[in-house]
Short mmCIF file of C-alpha atoms and ligand atoms in Angstrom, two decimals:
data_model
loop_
_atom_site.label_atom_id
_atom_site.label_comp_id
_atom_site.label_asym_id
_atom_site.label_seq_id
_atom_site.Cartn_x
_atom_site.Cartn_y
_atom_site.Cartn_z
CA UNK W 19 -14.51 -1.37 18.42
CA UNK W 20 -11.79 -4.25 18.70
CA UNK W 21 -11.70 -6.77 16.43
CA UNK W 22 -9.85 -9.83 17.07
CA UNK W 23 -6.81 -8.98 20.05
CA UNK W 24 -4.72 -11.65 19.28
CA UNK W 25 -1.21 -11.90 17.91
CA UNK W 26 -1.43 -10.84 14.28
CA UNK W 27 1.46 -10.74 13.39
CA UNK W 28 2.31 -14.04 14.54
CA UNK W 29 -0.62 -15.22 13.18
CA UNK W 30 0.34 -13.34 9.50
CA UNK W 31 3.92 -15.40 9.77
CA UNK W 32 2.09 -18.66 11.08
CA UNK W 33 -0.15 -18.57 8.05
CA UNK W 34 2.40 -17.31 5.78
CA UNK W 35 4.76 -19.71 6.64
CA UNK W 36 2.47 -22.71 7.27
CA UNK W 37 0.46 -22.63 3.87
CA UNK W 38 3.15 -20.93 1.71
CA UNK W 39 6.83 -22.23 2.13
CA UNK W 40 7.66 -25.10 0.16
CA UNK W 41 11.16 -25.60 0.61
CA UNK W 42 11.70 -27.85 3.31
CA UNK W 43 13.77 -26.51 6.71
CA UNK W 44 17.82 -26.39 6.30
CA UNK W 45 18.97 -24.45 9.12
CA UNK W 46 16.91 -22.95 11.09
CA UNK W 47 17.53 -19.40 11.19
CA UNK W 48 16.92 -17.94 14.53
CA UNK W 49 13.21 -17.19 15.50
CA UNK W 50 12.24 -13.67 14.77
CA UNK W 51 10.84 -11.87 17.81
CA UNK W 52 7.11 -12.27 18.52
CA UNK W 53 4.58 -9.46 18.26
CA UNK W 54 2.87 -7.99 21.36
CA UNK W 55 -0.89 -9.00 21.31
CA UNK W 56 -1.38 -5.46 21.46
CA UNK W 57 0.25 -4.07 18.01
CA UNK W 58 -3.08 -6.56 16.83
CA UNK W 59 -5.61 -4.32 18.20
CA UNK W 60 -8.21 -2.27 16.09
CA UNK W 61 -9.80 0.80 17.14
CA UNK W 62 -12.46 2.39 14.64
CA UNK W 63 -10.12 5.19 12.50
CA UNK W 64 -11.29 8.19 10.35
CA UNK W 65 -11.69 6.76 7.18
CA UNK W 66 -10.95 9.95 5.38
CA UNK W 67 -9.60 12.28 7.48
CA UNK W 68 -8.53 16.02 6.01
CA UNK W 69 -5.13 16.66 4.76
CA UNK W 70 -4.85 18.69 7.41
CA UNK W 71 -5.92 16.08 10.24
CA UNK W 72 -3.61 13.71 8.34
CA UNK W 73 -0.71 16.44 9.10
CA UNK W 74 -1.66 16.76 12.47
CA UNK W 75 -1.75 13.13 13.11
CA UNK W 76 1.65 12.81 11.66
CA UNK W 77 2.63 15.19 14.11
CA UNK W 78 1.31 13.08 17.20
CA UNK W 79 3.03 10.00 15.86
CA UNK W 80 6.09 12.18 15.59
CA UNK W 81 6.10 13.24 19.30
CA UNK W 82 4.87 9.94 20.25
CA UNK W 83 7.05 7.84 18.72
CA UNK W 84 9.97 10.16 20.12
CA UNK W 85 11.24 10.98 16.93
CA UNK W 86 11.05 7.04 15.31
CA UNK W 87 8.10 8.58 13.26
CA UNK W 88 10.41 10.67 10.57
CA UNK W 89 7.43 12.83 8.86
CA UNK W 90 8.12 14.92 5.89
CA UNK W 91 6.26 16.39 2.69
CA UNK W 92 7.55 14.98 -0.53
CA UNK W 93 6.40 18.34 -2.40
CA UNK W 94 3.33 20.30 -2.39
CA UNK W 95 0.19 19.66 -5.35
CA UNK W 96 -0.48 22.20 -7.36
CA UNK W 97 -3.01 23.92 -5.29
CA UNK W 98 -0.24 23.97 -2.19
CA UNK W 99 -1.59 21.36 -0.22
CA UNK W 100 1.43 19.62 1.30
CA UNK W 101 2.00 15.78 0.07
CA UNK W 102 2.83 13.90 3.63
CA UNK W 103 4.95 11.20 3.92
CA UNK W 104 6.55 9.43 6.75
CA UNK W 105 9.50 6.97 6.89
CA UNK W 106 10.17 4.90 10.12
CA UNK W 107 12.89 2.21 10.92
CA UNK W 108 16.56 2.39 10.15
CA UNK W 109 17.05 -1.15 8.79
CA UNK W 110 18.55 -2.28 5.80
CA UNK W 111 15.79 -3.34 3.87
CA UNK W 112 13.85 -0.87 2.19
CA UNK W 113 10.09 -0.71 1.84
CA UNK W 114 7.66 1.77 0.17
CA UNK W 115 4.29 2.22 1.12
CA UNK W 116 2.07 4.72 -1.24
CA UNK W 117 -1.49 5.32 -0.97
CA UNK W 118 -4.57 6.97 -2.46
CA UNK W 119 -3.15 8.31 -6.15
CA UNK W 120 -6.57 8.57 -7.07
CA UNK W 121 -8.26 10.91 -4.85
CA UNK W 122 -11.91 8.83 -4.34
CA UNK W 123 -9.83 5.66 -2.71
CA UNK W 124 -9.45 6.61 0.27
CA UNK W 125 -8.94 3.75 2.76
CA UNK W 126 -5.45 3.15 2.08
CA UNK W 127 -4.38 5.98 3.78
CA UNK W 128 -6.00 5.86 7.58
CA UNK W 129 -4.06 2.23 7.15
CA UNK W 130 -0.95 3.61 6.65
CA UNK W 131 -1.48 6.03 9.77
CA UNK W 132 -2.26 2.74 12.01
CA UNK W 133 0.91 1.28 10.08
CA UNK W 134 3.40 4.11 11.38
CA UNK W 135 1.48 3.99 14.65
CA UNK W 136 2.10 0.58 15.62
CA UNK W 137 5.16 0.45 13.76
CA UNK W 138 6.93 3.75 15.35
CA UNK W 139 4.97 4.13 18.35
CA UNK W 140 5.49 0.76 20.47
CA UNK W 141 9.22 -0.20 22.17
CA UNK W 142 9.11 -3.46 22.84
CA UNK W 143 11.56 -5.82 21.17
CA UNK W 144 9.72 -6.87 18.65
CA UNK W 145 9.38 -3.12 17.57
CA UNK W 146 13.25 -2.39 17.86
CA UNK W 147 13.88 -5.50 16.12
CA UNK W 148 11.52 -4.82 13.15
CA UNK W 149 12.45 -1.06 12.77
CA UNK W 150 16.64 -2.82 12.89
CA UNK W 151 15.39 -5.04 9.98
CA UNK W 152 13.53 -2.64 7.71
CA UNK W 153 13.05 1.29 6.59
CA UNK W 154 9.49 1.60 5.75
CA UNK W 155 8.92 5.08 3.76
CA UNK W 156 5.27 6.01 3.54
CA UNK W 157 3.95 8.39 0.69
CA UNK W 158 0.33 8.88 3.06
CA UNK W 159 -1.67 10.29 0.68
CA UNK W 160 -0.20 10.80 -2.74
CA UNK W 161 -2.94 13.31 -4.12
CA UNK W 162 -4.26 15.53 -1.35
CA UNK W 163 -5.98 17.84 -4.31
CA UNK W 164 -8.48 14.52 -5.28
CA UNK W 165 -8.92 13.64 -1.45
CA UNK W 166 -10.73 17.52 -1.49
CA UNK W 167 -12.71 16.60 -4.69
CA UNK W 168 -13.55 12.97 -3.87
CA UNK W 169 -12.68 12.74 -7.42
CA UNK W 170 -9.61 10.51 -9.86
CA UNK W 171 -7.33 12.92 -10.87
CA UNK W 172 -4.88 15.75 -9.44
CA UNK W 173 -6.04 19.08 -9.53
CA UNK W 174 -5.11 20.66 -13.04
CA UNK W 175 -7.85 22.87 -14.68
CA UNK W 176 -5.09 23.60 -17.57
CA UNK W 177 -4.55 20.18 -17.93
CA UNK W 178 -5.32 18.56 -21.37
CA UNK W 179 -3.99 15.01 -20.56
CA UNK W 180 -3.90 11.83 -22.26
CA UNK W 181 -4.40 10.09 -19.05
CA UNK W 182 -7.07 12.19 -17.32
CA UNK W 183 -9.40 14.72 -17.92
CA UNK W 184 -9.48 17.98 -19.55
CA UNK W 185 -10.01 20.67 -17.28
CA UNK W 186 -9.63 18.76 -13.88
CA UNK W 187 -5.90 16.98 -14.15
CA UNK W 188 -4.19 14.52 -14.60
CA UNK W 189 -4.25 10.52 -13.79
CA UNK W 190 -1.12 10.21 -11.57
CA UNK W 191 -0.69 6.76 -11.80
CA UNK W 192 -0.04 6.41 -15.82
CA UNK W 193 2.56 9.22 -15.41
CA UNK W 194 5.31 7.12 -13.53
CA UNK W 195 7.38 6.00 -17.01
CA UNK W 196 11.05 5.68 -16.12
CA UNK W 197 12.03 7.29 -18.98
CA UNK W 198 10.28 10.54 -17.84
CA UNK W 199 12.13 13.09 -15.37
CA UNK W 200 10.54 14.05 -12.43
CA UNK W 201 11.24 17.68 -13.75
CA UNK W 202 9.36 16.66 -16.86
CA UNK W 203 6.37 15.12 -15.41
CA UNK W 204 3.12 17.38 -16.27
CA UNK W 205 1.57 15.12 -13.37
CA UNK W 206 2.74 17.16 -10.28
CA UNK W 207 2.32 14.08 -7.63
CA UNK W 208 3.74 11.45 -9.70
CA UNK W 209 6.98 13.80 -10.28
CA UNK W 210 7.17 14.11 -6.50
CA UNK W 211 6.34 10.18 -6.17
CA UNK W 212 8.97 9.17 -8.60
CA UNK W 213 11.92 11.76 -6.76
CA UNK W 214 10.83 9.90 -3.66
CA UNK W 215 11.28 6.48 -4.84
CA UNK W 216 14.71 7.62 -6.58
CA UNK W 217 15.86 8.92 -3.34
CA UNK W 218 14.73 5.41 -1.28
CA UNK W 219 15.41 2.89 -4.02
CA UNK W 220 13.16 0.42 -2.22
CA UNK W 221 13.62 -2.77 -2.59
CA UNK W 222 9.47 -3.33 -2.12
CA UNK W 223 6.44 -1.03 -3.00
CA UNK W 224 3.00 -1.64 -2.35
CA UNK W 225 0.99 1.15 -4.23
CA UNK W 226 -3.15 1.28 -2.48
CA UNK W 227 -5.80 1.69 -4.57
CA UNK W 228 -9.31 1.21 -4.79
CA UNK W 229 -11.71 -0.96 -7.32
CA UNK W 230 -15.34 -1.84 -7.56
CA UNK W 231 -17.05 -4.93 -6.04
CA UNK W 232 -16.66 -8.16 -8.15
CA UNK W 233 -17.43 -11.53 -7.16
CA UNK W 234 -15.03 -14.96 -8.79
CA UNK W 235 -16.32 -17.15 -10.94
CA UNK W 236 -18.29 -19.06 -8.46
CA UNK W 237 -20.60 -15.71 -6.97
CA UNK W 238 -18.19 -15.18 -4.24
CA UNK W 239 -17.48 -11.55 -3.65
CA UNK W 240 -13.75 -10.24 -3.83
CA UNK W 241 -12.52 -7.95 -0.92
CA UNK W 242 -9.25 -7.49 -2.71
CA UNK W 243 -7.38 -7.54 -5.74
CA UNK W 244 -3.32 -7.79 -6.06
CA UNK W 245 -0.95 -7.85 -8.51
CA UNK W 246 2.44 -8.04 -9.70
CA UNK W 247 4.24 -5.85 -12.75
CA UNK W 248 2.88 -7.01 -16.52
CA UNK W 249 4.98 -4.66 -18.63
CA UNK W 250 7.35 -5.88 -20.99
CA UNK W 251 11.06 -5.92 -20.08
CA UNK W 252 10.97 -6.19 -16.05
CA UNK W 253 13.24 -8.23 -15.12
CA UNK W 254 12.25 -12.00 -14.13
CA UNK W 255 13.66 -11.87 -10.71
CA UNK W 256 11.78 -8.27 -9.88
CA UNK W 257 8.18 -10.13 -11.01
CA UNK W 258 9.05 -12.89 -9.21
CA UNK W 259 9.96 -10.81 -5.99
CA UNK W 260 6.45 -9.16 -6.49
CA UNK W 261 4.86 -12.21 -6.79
CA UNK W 262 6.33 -13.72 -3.26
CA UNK W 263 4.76 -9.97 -1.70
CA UNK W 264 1.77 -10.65 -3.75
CA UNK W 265 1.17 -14.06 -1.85
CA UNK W 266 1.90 -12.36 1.55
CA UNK W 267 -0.48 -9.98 0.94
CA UNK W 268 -2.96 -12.68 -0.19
CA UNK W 269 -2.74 -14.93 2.68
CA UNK W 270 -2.59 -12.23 5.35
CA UNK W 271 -5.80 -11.07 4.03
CA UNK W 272 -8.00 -14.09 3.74
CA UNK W 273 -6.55 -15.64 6.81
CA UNK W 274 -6.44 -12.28 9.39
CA UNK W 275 -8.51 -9.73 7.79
CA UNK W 276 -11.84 -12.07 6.74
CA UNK W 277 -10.86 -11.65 3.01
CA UNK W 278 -11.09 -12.88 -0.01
CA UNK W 279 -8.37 -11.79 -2.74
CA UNK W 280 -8.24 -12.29 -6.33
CA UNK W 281 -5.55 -10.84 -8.66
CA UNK W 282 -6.21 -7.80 -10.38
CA UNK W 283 -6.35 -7.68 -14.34
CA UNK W 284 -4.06 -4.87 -14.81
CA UNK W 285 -2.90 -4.30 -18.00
CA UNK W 286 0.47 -3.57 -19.46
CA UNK W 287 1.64 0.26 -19.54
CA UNK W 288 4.56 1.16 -18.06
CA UNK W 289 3.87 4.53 -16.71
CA UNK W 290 1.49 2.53 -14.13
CA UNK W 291 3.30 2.56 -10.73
CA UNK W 292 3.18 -1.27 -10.41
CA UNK W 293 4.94 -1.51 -13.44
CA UNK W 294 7.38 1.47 -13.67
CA UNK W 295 9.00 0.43 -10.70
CA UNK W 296 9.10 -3.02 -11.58
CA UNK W 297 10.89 -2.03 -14.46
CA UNK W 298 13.24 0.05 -11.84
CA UNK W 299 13.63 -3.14 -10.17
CA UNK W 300 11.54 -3.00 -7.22
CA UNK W 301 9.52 -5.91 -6.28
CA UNK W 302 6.07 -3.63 -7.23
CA UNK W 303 2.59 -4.46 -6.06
CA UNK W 304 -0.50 -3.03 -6.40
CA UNK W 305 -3.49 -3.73 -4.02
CA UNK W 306 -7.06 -2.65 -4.46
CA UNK W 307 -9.35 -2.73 -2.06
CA UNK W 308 -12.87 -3.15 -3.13
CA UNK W 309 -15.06 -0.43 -2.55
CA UNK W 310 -18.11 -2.48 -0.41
CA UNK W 311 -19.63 0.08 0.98
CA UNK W 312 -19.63 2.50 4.48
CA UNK W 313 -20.17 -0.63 6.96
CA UNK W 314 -16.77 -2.91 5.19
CA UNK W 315 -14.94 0.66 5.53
CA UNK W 316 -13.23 -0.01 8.33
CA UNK W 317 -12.71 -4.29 8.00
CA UNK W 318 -11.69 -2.63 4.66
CA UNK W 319 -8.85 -0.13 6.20
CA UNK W 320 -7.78 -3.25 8.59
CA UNK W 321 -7.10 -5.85 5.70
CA UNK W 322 -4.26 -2.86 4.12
CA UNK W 323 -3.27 -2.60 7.33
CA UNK W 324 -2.71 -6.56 8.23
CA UNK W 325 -1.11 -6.60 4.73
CA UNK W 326 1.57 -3.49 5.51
CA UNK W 327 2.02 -5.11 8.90
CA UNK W 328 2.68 -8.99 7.62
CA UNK W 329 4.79 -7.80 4.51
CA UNK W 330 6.53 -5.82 6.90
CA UNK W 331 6.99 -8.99 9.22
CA UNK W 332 8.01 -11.01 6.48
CA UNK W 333 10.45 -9.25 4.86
CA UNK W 334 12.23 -8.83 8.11
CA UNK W 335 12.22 -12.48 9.31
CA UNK W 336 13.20 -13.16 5.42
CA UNK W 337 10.50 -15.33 4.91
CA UNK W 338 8.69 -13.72 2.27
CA UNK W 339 11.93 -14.78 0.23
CA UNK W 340 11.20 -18.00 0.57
CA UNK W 341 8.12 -18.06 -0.67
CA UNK W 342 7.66 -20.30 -3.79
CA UNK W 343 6.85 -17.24 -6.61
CA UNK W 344 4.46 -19.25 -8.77
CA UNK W 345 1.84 -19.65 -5.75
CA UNK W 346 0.78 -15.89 -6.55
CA UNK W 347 -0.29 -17.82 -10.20
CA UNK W 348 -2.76 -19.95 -7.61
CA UNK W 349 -4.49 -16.29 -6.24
CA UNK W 350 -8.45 -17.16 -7.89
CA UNK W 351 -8.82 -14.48 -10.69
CA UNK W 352 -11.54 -11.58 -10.82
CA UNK W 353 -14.79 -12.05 -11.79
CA UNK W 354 -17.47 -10.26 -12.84
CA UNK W 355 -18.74 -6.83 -10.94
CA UNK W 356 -21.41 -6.63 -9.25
CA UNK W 357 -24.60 -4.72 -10.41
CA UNK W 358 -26.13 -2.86 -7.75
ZN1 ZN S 7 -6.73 3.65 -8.24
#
């Protein structure tokens, strides 16, 4: 299945650019390099492949990519499975990718396998341009454990948590607190997540989750929710960073993916990713993708991958900076769910 071969990527900056930037032109910077047509196409992808086909994929991207695809494990969970990540580019700018903390959301991660394909794999310009602009670290599947129980948490059956469950482990994404070590962490994948993001010090991360289906306030369902760190004491410049990736995200979705985003209603607790490493400094964004059901899966897995691609895009050609921060206050707000 192919779905729309055109440029999407200048299509993401087009409609980025066109319906975002306020600030009139002062010198023009130079043009960034167009992306091949073919970096746009889809191709139906395992929506939740094994931890072991994600290894082995990693592994063909690897070869493929002639190295440019740097894959790694960022620690093992506590059953042994191996936590895969993958970093490509060699730019300045540093972005983190991290998908499925909670083991039953699935979809971010066959995104972030097209990501480091189309990223790593193509040479043309525009490739050796982006990967000269940007690292891109990718934590692939964050809790490998859940993926094999289709369930929240990590795998823990001593685990008496107060983010969890008793008896099954722990929820990874409360357990991201600054002010906890990684050594500390009784949450083995958020330990592991939090040594790779000390290591990197990205400047962006995009953390993938799941939700339920909602509609806004006028009955119009939600594909996607985003949002920016809410804790107390991040810094005004990191939310409004987050806020200019929110918007990207936003308008690459509705305008290349068929979307429909709201914000997300997240609340306030710092050991949540999206706002522990807002409080680190990072420009921090979450983004759920509703859970609509097996025939949205994979216009599902192609909206996180439009959004890696175009925040990709735009932090390279530096126009996500640009980016007025208080048009992420204009994204419609969540509704109601929907009752099936
Ligand atoms: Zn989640």
């Amino acid at each position: 299945m192919r779905i729309r071969p055109r440029s999407l990527l200048a299509l993401a900056t087009a409609a980025v650019v066109a319906t975002t930037l306020a600030a009139p032109a002062q010198a023009a910077p130079a043009p960034a390099p167009a992306p091949p047509a073919k970096a746009t196409w889809w191709h139906e992808v395992d929506p939740r492949p094994s931890n072991e086909e994600v290894g082995r994929r990693l592994d063909q991207l690897a070869d493929r990519s002639r190295g440019r695809v740097d894959v790694r494990t960022i620690g093992e969970t506590n059953e042994g499975r191996p936590v895969w990540a993958a970093r490509v580019g060699n730019g300045p700018l540093r972005i983190q990718y991290v998908s499925q903390q909670h083991g039953n959301e699935p979809l971010g991660a066959p995104a972030a396998l097209e990501f480091l394909r189309t990223v790593g794999v193509g040479n043309t310009g525009w490739h050796r341009w982006l990967r000269s602009q940007l690292t891109v670290d990718v934590i692939v599947r964050a809790n490998p454990d859940g993926h094999a129980r289709d369930w929240r948490y990590n795998y823990d059956p001593d685990a008496d948590p107060e983010y969890g469950e008793r008896g099954k482990g722990y929820d990874i994404n409360r357990y991201h607190n600054p002010d906890l070590a990684p050594e500390d962490n009784p949450a083995t994948e958020a330990g592991h997540i939090q040594r790779a993001w000390l290591e990197f010090r990205p400047d962006i991360v995009v953390d993938y989750h799941m939700q339920g289906r909602y509609v806004d306030d006028d009955g119009r369902e939600i594909t996607a929710s985003v949002y920016w760190p809410s804790a107390d004491g991040v810094a005004p410049e990191a939310v409004d960073a987050a806020k200019q990736v929110s918007v990207v995200a936003q308008k690459s979705i509705d305008h290349l993916a068929g979307g429909y985003v709201s914000q997300y209603p997240g609340g306030t607790y710092e050991g949540i990713a999206r706002n522990a490493y807002g409080l680190r400094g990072s420009a921090s964004v979450l983004l759920e993708l509703s859970a609509m059901g097996q025939e949205f899966e994979q216009k599902q897995i192609r909206s996180a991958y439009v959004a890696m691609l175009a925040i990709a895009q735009t932090a390279a050609d530096g126009s996500v900076d640009r980016i007025d921060p208080a048009r992420a206050d204009d994204i419609p707000l969540r509704g109601d769910p929907i009752r099936n």
